[in-house]
Short mmCIF file of C-alpha atoms and ligand atoms in Angstrom, two decimals:
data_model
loop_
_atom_site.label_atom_id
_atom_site.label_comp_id
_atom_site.label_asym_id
_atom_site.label_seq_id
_atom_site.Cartn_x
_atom_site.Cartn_y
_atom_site.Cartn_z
CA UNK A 1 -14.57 -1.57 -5.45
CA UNK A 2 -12.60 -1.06 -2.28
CA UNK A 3 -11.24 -4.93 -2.34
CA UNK A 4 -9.78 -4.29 -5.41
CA UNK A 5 -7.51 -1.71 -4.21
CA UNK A 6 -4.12 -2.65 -3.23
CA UNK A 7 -4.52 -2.05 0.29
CA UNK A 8 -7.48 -5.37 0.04
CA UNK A 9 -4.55 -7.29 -1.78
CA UNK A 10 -2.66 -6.56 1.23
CA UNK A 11 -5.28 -7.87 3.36
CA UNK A 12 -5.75 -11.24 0.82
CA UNK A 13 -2.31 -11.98 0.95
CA UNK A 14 -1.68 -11.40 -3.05
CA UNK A 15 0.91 -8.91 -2.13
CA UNK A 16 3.44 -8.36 0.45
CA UNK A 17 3.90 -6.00 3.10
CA UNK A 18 5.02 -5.37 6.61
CA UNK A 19 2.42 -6.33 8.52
CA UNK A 20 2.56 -5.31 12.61
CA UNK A 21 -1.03 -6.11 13.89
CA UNK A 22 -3.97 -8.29 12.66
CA UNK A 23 -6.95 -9.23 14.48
CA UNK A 24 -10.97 -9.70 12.98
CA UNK A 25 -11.54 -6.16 12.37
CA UNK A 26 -7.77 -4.34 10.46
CA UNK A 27 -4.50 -4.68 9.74
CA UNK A 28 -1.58 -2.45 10.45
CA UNK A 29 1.52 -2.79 8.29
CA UNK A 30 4.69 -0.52 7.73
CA UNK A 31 3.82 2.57 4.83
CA UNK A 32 5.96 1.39 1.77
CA UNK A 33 7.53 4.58 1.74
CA UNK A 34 7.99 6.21 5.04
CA UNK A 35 7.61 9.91 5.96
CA UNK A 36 8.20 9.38 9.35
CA UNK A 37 11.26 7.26 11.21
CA UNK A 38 7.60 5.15 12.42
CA UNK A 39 5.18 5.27 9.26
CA UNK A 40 2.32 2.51 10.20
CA UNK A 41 -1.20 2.31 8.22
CA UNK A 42 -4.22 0.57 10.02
CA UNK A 43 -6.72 -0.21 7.67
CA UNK A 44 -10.11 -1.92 8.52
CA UNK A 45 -10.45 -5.50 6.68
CA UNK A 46 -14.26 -4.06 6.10
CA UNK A 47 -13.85 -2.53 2.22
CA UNK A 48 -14.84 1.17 3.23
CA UNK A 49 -13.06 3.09 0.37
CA UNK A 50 -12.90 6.58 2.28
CA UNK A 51 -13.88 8.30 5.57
CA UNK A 52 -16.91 9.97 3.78
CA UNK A 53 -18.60 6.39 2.98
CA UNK A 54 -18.51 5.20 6.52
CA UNK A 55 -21.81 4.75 8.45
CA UNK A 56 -23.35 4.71 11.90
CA UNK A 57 -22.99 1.24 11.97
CA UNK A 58 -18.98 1.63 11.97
CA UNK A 59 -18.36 3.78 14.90
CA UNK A 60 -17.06 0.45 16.65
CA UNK A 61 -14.80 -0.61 14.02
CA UNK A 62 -13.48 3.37 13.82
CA UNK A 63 -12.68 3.29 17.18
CA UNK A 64 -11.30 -0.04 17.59
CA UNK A 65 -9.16 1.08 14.61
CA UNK A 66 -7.98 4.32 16.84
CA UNK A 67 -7.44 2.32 19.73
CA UNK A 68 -5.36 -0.21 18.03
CA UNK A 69 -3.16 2.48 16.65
CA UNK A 70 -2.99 4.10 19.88
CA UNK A 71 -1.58 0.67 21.13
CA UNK A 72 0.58 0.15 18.28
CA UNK A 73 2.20 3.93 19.17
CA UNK A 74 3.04 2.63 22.62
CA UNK A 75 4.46 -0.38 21.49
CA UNK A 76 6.67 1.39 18.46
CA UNK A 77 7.80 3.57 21.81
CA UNK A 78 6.51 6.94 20.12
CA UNK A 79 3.44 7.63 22.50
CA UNK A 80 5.67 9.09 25.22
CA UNK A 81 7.22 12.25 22.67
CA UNK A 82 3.61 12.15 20.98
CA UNK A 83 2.78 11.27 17.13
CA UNK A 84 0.17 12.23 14.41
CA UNK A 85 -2.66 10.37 12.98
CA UNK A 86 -3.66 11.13 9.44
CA UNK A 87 -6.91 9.82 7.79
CA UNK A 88 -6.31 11.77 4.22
CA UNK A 89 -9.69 11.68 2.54
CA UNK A 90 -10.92 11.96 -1.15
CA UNK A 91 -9.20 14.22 -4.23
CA UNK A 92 -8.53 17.34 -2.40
CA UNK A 93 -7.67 15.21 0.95
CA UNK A 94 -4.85 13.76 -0.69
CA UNK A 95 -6.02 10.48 -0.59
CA UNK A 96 -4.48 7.95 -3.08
CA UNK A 97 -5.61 4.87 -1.98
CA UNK A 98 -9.09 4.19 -1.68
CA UNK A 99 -9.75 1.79 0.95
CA UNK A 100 -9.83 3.70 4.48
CA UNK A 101 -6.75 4.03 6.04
CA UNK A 102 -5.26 6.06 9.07
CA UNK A 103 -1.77 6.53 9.09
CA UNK A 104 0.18 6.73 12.41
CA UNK A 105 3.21 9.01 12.24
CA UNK A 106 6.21 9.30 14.26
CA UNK A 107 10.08 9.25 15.26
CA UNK A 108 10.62 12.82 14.47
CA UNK A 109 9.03 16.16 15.30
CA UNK A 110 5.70 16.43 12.91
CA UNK A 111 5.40 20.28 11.33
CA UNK A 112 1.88 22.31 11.33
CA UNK A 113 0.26 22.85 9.22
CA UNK A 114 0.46 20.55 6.83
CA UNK A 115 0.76 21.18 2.99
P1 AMP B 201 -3.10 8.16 1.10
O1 AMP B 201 -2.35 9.14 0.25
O2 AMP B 201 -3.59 8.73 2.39
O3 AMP B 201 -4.17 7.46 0.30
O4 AMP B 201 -2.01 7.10 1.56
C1 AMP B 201 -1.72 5.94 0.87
C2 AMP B 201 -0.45 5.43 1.46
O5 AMP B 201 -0.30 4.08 1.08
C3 AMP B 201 0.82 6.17 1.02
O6 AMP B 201 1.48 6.69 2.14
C4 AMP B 201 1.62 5.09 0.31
O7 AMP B 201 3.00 5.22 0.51
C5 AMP B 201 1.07 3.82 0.93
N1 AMP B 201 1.17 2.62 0.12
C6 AMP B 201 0.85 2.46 -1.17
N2 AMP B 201 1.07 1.20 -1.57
C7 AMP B 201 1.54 0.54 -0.48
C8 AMP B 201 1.97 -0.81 -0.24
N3 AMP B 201 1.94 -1.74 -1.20
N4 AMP B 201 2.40 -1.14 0.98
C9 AMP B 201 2.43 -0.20 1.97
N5 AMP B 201 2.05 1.07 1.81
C10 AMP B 201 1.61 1.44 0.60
#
């Protein structure tokens, strides 16, 4: 189950973590370890454990989710020299945690493509 993941400890308070931006719908805290000089995660409170297993009935919640980040990136001053936004999804994605996550990347210039 998604809310057994640590990313829904996150959200439950059990563990720690840098947490930027909450409201009713995600969270956005700092990546525990960084690839990017401005690493953030936004992950919906709503336990969907990958992009795959998301429904018609979420397209507000994905784009609030994009939005927020896209606020976020202003904020974090990295929307002016431009970032990346990753949702890595299932085994061969790359995913390793799964409850659905984007991750907003930036600070530094990003290379393409990716590995
Ligand atoms: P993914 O590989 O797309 O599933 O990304 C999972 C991300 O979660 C990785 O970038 C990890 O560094 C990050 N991560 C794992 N555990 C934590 C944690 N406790 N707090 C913050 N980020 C975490």
């Amino acid at each position: 189950m998604s809310e057994d993941t640590i990313f829904g400890k996150i959200i439950r308070r059990e563990i720690p973590a840098d947490i930027v931006y909450e409201d009713d719908l995600c969270l956005a805290f700092r990546d525990v370890a960084p690839q990017a000089p401005t690493h953030v995660l936004v992950i919906p409170k709503k336990p969907i454990p990958k992009l795959a297993d998301a429904e018609s009935g979420d397209k507000e919640l994905l784009g609030h989710m994009l939005l927020t980040l896209k606020s976020l990136a202003e904020e974090m001053g990295i929307a002016e020299d431009g970032y990346r936004v990753v949702i890595n999804t299932g085994k061969n994605g790359g995913q390793t945690v799964f409850h659905l996550h984007m991750h907003l990347l930036g600070g530094r210039s990003l290379q393409w493509p990716p590995g």
